[in-house]
Short mmCIF file of C-alpha atoms (C1' of nucleotides) in Angstrom, two decimals:
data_model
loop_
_atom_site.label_atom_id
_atom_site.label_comp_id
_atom_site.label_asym_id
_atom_site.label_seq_id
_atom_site.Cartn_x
_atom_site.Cartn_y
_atom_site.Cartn_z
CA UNK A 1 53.18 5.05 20.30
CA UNK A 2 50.66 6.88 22.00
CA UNK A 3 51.80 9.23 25.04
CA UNK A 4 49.23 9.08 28.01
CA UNK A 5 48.77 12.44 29.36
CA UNK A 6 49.58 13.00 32.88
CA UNK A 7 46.67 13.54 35.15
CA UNK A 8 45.35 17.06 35.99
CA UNK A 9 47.24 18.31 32.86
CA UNK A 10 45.44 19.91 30.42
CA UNK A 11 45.53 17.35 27.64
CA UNK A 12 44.18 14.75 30.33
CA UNK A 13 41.51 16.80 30.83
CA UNK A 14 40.67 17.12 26.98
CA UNK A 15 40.84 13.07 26.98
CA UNK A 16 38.20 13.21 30.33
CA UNK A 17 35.62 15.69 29.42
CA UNK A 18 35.99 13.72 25.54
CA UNK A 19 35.59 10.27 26.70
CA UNK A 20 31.78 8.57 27.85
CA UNK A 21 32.68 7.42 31.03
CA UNK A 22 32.56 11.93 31.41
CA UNK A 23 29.73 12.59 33.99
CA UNK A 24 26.49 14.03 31.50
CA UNK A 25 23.98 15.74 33.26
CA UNK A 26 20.59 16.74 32.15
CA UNK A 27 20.16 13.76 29.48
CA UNK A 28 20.38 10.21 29.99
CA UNK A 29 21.45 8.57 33.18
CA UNK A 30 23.69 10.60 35.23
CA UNK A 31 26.33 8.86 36.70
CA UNK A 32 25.62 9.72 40.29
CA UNK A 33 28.17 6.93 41.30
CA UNK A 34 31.04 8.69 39.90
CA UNK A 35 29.54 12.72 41.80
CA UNK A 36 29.23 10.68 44.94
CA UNK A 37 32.45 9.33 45.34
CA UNK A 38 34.15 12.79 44.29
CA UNK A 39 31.40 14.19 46.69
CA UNK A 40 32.41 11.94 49.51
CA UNK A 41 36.17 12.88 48.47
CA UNK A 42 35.84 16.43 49.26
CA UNK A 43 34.16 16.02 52.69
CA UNK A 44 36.71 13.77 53.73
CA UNK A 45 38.93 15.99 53.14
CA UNK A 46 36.91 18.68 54.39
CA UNK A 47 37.09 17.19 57.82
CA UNK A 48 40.38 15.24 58.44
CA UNK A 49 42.73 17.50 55.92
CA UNK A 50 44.24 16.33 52.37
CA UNK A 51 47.40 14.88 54.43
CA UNK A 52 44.96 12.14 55.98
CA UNK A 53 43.21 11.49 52.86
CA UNK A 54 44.07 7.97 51.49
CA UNK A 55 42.36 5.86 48.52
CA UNK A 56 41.68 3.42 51.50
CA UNK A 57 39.66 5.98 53.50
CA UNK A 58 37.83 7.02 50.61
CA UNK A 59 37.05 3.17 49.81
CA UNK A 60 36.06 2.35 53.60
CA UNK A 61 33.74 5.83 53.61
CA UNK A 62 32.13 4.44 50.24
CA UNK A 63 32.00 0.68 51.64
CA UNK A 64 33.57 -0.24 48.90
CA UNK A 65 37.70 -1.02 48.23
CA UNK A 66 40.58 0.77 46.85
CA UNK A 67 40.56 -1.34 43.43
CA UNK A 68 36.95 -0.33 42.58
CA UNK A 69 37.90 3.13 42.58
CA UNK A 70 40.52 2.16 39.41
CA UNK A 71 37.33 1.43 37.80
CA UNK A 72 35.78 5.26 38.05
CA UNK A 73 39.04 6.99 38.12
CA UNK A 74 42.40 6.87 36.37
CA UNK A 75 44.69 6.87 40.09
CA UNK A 76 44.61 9.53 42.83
CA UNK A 77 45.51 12.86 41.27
CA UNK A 78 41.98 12.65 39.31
CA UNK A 79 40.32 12.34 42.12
CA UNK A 80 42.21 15.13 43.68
CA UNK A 81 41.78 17.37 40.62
CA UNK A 82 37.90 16.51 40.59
CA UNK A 83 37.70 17.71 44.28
CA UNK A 84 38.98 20.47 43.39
CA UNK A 85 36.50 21.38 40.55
CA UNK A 86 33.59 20.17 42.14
CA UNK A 87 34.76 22.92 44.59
CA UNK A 88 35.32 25.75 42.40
CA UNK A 89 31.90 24.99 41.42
CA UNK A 90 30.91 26.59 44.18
CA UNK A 91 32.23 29.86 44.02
CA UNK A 92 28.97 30.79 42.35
CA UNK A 93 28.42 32.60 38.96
CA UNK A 94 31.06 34.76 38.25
CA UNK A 95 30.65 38.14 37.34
CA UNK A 96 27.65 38.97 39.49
CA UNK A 97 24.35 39.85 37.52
CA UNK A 98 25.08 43.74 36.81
CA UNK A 99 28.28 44.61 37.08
CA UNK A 100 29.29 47.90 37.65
CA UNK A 101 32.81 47.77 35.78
CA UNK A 102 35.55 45.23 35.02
CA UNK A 103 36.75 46.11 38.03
CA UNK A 104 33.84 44.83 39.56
CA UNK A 105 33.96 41.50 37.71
CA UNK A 106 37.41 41.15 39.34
CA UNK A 107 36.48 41.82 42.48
CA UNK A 108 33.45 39.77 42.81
CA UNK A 109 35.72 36.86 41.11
CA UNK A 110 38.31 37.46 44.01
CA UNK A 111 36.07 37.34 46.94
CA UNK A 112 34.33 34.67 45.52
CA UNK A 113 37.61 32.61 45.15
CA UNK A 114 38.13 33.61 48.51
CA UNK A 115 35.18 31.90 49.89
CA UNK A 116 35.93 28.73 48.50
CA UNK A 117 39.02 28.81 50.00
CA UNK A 118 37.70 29.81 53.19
CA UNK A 119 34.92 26.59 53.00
CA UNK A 120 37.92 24.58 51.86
CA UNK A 121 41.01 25.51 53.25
CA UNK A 122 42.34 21.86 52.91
CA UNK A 123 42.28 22.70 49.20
CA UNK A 124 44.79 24.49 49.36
CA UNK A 125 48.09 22.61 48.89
CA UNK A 126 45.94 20.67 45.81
CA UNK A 127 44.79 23.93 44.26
CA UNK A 128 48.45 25.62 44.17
CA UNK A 129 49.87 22.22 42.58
CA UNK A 130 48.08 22.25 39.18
CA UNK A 131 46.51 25.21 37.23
CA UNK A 132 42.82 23.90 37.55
CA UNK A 133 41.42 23.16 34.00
CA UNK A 134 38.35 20.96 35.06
CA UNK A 135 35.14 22.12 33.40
CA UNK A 136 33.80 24.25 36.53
CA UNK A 137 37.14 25.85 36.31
CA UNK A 138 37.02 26.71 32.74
CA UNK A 139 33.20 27.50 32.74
CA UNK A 140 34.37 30.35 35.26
CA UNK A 141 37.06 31.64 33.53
CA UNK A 142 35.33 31.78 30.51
CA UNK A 143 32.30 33.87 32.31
CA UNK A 144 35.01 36.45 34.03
CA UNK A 145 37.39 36.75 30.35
CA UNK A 146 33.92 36.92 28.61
CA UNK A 147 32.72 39.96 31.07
CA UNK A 148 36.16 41.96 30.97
CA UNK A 149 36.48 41.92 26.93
CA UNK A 150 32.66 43.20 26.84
CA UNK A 151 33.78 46.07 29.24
CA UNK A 152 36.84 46.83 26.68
CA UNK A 153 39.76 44.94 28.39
CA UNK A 154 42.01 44.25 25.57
CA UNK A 155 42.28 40.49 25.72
CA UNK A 156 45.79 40.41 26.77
CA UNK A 157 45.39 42.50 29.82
CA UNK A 158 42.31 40.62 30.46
CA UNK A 159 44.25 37.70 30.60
CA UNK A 160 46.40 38.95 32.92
CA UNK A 161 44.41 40.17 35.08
CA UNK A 162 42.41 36.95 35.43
CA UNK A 163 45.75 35.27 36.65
CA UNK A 164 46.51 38.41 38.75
CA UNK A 165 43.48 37.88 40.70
CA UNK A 166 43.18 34.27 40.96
CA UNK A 167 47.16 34.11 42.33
CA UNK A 168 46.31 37.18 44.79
CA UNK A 169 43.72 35.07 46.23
CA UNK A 170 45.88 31.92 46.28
CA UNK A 171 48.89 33.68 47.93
CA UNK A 172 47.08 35.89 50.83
CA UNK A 173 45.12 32.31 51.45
CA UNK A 174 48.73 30.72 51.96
CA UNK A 175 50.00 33.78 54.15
CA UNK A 176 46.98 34.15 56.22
CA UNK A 177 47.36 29.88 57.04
CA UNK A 178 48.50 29.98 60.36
CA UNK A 179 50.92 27.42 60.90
CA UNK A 180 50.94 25.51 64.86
CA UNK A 181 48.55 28.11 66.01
CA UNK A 182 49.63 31.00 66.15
CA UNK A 183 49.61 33.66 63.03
CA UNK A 184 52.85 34.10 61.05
CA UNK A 185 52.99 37.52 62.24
CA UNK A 186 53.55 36.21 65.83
CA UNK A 187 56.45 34.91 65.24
CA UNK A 188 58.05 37.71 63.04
CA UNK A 189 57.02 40.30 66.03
CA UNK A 190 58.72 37.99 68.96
CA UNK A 191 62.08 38.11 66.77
CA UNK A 192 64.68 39.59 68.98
CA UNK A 193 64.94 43.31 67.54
CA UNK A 194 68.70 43.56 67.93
CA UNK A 195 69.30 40.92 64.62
CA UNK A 196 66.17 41.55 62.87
CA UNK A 197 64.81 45.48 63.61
CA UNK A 198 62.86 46.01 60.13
CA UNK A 199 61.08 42.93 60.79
CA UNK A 200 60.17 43.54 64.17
CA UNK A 201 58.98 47.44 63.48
CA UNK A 202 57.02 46.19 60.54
CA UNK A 203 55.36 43.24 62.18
CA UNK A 204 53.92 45.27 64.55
CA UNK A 205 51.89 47.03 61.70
CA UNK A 206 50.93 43.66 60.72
CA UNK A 207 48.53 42.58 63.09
CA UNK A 208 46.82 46.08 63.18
CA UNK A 209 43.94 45.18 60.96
CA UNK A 210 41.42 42.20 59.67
CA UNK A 211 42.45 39.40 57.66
CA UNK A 212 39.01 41.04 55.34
CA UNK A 213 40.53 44.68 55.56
CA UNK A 214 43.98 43.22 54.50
CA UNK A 215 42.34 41.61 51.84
CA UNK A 216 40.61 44.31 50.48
CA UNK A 217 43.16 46.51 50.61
CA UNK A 218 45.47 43.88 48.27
CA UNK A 219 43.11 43.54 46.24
CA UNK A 220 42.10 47.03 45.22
CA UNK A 221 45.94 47.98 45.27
CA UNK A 222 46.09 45.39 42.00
CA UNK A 223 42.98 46.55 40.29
CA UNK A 224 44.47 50.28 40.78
CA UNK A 225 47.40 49.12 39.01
CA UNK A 226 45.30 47.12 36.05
CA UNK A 227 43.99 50.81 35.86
CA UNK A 228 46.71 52.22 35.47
CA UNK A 229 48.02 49.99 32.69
CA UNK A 230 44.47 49.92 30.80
CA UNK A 231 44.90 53.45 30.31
CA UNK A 232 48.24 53.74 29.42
CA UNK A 233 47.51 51.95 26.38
CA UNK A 234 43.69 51.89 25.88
CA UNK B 1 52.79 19.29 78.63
CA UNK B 2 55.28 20.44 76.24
CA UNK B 3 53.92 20.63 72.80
CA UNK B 4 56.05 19.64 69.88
CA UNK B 5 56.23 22.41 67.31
CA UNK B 6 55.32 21.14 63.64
CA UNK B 7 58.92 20.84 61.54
CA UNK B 8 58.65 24.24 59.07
CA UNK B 9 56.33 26.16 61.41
CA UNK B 10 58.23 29.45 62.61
CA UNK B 11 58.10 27.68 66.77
CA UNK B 12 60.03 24.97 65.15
CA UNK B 13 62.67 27.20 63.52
CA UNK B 14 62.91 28.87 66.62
CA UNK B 15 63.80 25.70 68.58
CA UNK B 16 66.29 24.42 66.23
CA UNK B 17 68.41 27.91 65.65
CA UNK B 18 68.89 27.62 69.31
CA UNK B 19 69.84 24.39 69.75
CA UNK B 20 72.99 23.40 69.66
CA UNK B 21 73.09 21.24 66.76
CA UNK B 22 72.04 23.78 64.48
CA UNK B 23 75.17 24.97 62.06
CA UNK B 24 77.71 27.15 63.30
CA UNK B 25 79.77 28.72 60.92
CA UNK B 26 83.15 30.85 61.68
CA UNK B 27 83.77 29.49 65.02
CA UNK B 28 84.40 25.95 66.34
CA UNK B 29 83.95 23.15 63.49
CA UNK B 30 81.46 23.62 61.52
CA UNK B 31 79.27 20.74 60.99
CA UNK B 32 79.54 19.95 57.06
CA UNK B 33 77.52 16.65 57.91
CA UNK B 34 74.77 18.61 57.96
CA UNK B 35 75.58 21.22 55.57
CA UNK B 36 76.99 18.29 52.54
CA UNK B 37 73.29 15.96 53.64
CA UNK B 38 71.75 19.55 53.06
CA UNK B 39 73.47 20.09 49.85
CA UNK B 40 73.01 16.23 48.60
CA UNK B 41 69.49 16.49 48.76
CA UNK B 42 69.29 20.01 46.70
CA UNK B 43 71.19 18.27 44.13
CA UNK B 44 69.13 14.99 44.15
CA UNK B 45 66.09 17.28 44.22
CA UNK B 46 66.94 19.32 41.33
CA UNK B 47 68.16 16.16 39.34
CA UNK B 48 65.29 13.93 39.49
CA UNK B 49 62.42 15.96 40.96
CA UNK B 50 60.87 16.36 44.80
CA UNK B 51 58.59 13.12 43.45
CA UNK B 52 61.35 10.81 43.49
CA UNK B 53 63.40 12.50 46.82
CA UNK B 54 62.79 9.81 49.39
CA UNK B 55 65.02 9.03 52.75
CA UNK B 56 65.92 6.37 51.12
CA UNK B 57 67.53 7.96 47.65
CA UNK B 58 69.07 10.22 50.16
CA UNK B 59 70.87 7.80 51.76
CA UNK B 60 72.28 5.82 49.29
CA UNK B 61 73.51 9.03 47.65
CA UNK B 62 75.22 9.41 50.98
CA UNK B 63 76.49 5.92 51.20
CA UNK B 64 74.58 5.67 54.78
CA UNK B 65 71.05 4.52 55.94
CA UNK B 66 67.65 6.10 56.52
CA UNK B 67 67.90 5.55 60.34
CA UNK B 68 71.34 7.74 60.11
CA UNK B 69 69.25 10.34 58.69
CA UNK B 70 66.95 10.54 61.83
CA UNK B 71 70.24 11.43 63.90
CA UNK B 72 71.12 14.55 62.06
CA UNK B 73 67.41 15.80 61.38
CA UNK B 74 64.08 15.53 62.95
CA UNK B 75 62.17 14.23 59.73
CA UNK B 76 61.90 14.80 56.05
CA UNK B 77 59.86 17.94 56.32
CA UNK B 78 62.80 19.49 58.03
CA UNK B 79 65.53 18.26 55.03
CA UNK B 80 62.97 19.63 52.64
CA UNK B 81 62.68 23.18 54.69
CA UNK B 82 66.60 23.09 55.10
CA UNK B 83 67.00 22.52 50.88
CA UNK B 84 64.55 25.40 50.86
CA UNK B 85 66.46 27.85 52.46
CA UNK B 86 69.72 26.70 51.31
CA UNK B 87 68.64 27.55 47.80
CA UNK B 88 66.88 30.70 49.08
CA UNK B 89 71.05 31.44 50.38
CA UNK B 90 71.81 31.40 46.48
CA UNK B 91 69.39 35.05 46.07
CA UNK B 92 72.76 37.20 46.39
CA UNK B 93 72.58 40.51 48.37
CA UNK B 94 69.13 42.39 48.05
CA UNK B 95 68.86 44.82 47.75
CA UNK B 96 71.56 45.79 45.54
CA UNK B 97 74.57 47.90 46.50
CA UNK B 98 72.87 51.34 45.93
CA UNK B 99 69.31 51.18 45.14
CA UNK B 100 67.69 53.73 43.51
CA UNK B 101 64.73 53.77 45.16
CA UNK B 102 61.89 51.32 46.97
CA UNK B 103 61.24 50.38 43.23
CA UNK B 104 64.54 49.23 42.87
CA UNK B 105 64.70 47.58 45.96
CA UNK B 106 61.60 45.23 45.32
CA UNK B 107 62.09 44.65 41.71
CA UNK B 108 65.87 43.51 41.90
CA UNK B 109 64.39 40.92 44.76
CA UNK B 110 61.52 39.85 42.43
CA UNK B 111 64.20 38.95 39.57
CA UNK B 112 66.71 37.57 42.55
CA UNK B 113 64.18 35.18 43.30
CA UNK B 114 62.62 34.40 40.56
CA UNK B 115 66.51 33.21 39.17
CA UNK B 116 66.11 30.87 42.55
CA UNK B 117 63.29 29.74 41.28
CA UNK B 118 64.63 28.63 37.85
CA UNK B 119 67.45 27.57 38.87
CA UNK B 120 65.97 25.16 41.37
CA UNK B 121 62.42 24.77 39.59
CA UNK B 122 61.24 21.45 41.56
CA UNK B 123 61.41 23.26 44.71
CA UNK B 124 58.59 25.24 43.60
CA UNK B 125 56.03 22.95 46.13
CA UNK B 126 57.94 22.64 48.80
CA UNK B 127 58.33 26.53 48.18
CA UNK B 128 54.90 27.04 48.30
CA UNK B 129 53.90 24.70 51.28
CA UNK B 130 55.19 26.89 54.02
CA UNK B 131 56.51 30.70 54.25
CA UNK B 132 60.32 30.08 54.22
CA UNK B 133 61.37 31.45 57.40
CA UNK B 134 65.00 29.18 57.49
CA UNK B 135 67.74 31.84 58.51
CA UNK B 136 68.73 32.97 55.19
CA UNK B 137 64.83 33.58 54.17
CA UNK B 138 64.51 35.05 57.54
CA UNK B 139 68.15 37.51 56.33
CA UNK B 140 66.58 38.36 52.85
CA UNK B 141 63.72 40.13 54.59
CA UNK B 142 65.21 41.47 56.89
CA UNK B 143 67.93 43.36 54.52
CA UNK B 144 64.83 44.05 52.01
CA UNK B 145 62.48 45.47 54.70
CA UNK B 146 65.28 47.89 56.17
CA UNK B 147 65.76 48.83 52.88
CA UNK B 148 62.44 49.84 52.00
CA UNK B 149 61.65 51.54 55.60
CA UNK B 150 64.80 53.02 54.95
CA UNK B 151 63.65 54.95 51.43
CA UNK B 152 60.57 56.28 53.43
CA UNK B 153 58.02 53.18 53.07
CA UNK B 154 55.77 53.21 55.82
CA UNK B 155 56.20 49.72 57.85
CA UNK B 156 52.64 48.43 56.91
CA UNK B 157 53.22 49.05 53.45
CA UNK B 158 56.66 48.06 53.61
CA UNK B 159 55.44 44.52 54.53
CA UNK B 160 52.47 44.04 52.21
CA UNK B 161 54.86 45.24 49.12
CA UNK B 162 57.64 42.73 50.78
CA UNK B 163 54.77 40.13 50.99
CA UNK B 164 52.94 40.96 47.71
CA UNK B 165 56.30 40.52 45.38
CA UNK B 166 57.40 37.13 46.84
CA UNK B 167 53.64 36.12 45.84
CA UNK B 168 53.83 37.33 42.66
CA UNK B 169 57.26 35.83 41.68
CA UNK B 170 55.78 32.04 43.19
CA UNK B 171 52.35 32.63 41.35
CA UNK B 172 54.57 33.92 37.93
CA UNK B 173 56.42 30.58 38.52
CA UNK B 174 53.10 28.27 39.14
CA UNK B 175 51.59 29.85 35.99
CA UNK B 176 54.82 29.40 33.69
CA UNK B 177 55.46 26.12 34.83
CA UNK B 178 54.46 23.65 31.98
CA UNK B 179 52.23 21.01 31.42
CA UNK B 180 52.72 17.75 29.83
CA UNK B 181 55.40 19.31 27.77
CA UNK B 182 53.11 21.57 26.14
CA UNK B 183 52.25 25.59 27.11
CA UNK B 184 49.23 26.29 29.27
CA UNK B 185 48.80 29.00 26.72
CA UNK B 186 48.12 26.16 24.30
CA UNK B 187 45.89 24.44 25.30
CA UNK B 188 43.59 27.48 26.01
CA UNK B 189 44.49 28.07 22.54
CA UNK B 190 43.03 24.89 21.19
CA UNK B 191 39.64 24.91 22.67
CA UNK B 192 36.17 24.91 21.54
CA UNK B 193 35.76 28.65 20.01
CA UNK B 194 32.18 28.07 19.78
CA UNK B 195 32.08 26.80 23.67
CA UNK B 196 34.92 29.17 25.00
CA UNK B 197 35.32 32.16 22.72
CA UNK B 198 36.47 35.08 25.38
CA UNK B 199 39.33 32.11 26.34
CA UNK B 200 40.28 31.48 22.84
CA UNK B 201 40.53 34.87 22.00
CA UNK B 202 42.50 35.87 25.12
CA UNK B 203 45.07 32.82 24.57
CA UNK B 204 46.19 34.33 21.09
CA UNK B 205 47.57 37.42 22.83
CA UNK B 206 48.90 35.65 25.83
CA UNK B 207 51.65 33.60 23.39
CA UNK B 208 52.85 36.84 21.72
CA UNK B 209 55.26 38.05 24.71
CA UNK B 210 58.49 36.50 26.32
CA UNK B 211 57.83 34.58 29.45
CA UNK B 212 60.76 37.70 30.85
CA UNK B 213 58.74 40.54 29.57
CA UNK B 214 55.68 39.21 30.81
CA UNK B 215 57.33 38.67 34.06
CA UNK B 216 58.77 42.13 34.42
CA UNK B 217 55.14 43.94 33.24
CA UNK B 218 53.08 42.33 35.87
CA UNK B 219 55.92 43.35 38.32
CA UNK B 220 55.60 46.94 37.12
CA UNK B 221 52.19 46.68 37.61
CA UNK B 222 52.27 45.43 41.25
CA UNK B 223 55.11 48.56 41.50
CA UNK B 224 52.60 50.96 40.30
CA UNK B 225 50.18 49.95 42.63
CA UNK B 226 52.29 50.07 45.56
CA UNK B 227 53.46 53.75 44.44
CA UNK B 228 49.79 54.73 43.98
CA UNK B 229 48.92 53.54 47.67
CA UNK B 230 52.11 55.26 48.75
CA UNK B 231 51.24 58.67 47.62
CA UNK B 232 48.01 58.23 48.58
CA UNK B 233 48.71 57.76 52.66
CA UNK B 234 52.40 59.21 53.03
"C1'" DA C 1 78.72 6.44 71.69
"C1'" DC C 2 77.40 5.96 67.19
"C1'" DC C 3 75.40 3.52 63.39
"C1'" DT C 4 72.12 0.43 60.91
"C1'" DG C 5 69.48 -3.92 59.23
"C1'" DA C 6 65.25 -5.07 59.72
"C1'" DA C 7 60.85 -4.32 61.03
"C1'" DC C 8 56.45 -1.56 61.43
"C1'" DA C 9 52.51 0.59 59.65
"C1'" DC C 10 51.32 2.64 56.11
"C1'" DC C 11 50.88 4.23 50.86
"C1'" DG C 12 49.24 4.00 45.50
"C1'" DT C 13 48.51 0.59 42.24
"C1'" DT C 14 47.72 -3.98 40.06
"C1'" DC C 15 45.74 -8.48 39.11
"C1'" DA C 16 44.37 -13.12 39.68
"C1'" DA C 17 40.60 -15.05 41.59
"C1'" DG C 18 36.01 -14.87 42.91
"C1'" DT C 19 30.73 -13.99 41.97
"C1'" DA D 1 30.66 -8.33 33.38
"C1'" DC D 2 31.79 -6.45 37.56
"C1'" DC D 3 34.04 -6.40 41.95
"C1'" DT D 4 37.77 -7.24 45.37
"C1'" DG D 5 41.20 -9.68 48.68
"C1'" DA D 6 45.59 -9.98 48.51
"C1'" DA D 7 49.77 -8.95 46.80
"C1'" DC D 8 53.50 -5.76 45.01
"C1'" DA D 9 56.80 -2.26 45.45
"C1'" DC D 10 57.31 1.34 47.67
"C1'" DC D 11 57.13 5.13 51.65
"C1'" DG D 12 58.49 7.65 56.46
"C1'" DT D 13 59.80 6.29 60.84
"C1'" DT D 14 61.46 3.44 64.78
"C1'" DC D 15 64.31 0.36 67.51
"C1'" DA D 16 66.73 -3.58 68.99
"C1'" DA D 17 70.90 -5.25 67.93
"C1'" DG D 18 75.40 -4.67 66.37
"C1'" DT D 19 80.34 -2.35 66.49
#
DNA sequence: ACCTGAACACCGTTCAAGT
DNA sequence: ACCTGAACACCGTTCAAGT
C-alpha cells in the first residue's frame, strides 16, 4: 500500500521534481504549457487576490476547462504551491555578488524576500501555509546556507538564522497588511485610553516612522542578536 | 453610504463590542448561546481540523441549522475570529505575578502562547490570517505592554518587542509544524548532497536539539537583541 | 418573534462521453 | 490519445415559509 504524499509537502515535491511530466529547461522540449498556466495562475492572482482565484477562472483565462487542468496538475494546492515558487524565483540571486559579511547575505536575503512580497502581496496567506520546498525555493536556500557556512556560520546557527530571517520577513509583511483601510495602528491609537492606556501611549510611537525604517530597524535588531550568539560560541 | 467593516478587521471588532449582542458577563444573563456555539466550534476545530469546520458540522454538533447560525453571528469569519480569541483567553495572566524584569515579561508570554498554540495547533491559520484583536487578545497586550513600559521600555520599543515575540512564537509554530508525518528537518536531510550540500550539512545539526530548547534559544536571541537596542537608545 | 428546510450560486474534483 | 460537458458532493449564505 503505497501512501500518496500530500501536496506541497516535502515528499510530494521529491515525487514532482522526480517524475517526467517535471518542467526541464535547457534540453529537449520545454513544457511551456505547464509555465504558462502557473504563469497565468500568478497574475490572476496578482490582480483579483487568492480569495477570488478558482480552478474555473484559471480554466476560462486559459480557454480551456477545469478538467484539463487535472491533466497538468495533481488538484489546486500544486498549483498554489507552483505560484508560489515561480514567485520566489524572483527574488533574484541570493547573496548578492560580493558580500561584505554573513550579515550581509542575510540582509540582502531579507529585503529581497521583502520585495517579492511587496510584488505579491496576495501571496501571502499561500506562502505562510506551507514551508515552500519547490526548486526556486530550495535553489535559494541552498545559495544563502552555502554563503553563511563559507563566512564561518556554524551550520546550526546558519540554519537558524535562515528561518529567522525568512519568518521576520513573513511576519512584518502580515503586520504591515492593513486590514479595511486603515493601518492596524489606527485602530490601536483610537482605543479609548481609560481601558487600554499602554496601548494607546505606545501606538502613538507606532506610526512615527516608515514601514522601510521599521523594517530595517527589525531586521538589524535580529542580525545583532545572531552576533551576539556567533560569538558566544564561535 | 455606510461601509460595512470586513468581519476580523479591528472596525469590525469595534462595532460588535459595542453592540448589544456582544457577551456580557457579570451582569444581566449572560448569553451562553453564544459563548457554548463559541466553545463547540473550538472543540470541533481542534478535533477534526479547520479543513473539515464547516456551518454545517457546526450545526449538527449543535443539533440546529446553518441559517440559525446567521442569527447569532455575522458569518464564518467571525466564528473563526471568536474561536481565536477564545483560545487566546486560555494564555493565563501575563505577565506573571512579579516579573523580574522586561525579559521576564516577554519570555513568560512567548511560552504562554506558544502552550496556546499546542494546545489548539489547527488554529495556527486562522491565527495567522488576521492580528487577533478579539477582547482577550486585545487584554493580553494591554497587561504585557504596561508591563514592559512599566520596567522602563521605551513605548516604541515596547511595541516592536510586544510585536516581534508574538511573530516569533507563530513563525516557531509554522516551522515545527510537520509534514506528511515526517520532520521538515528530514527531508532536508535526505537530499541530493552533491546538488544541495550547505542544506544537507545544515539539516544534521538542526535534528540534534529539542523542539523546547530550540524554541527557548531563538527567544533568547530575539531578547538579546531587544536588550542591545535598549541600551543603545535609553 | 424565532427558527429552518430548501434553495442559490458557487467550489474542487471526477468521469463518461465525445473527437 | 487527448480533451471536456456535465455531474457529484460539497461549501457559505439567504429567504420564504413554517411554528
Amino acid at each position: 500500500m503505497t501512501s500518496t504524499p500530500a501536496p506541497g509537502s516535502p515528499a510530494w515535491w521529491l515525487r514532482r521534481t522526480a517524475s517526467p511530466t517535471a518542467p526541464r529547461r535547457g534540453r529537449g522540449r520545454p513544457s511551456l504549457d505547464t509555465d504558462h498556466m502557473v504563469a497565468t495562475a500568478l497574475r490572476l492572482i496578482d490582480e483579483h487576490g487568492v480569495h477570488a482565484f478558482s480552478l474555473r477562472t484559471l480554466a476560462d483565462a486559459l480557454g480551456s476547462s477545469t478538467a484539463t487542468l487535472y491533466r497538468h496538475f495533481a488538484n489546486k494546492d500544486e498549483i498554489l504551491a507552483l505560484t508560489v515558487d515561480l514567485a520566489l524565483g524572483e527574488a533574484g540571486t541570493v547573496p548578492p555578488a560580493a558580500p561584505a559579511g554573513w550579515r550581509d547575505v542575510l540582509s540582502t536575503m531579507g529585503h529581497q524576500v521583502r520585495a517579492v512580497l511587496t510584488r505579491h502581496p496576495s501571496l501571502l496567506p499561500t506562502l505562510m501555509d506551507h514551508v515552500p520546498v519547490g526548486p526556486n525555493a530550495l535553489a535559494q536556500r541552498e545559495r544563502v546556507l552555502a554563503a553563511l557556512l563559507r563566512h564561518g556560520l556554524q551550520p546550526a546557527l546558519a540554519a537558524r538564522a535562515f528561518t529567522a530571517v525568512g519568518h521576520y520577513v513573513i511576519g512584518f509583511a502580515v503586520q504591515q497588511r492593513e486590514s479595511d483601510g486603515a493601518p492596524l495602528a489606527d485602530y490601536y491609537r483610537d482605543l479609548d485610553p481609560t481601558t487600554h492606556p499602554a496601548i494607546a501611549a505606545t501606538a502613538e510611537s507606532l506610526t512615527a516612522v516608515t514601514p522601510d525604517d521599521e523594517f530595517a530597524f527589525g531586521l538589524g535588531l535580529l542580525l545583532e542578536g545572531l552576533a551576539r550568539q556567533k560569538d558566544a560560541s564561535p
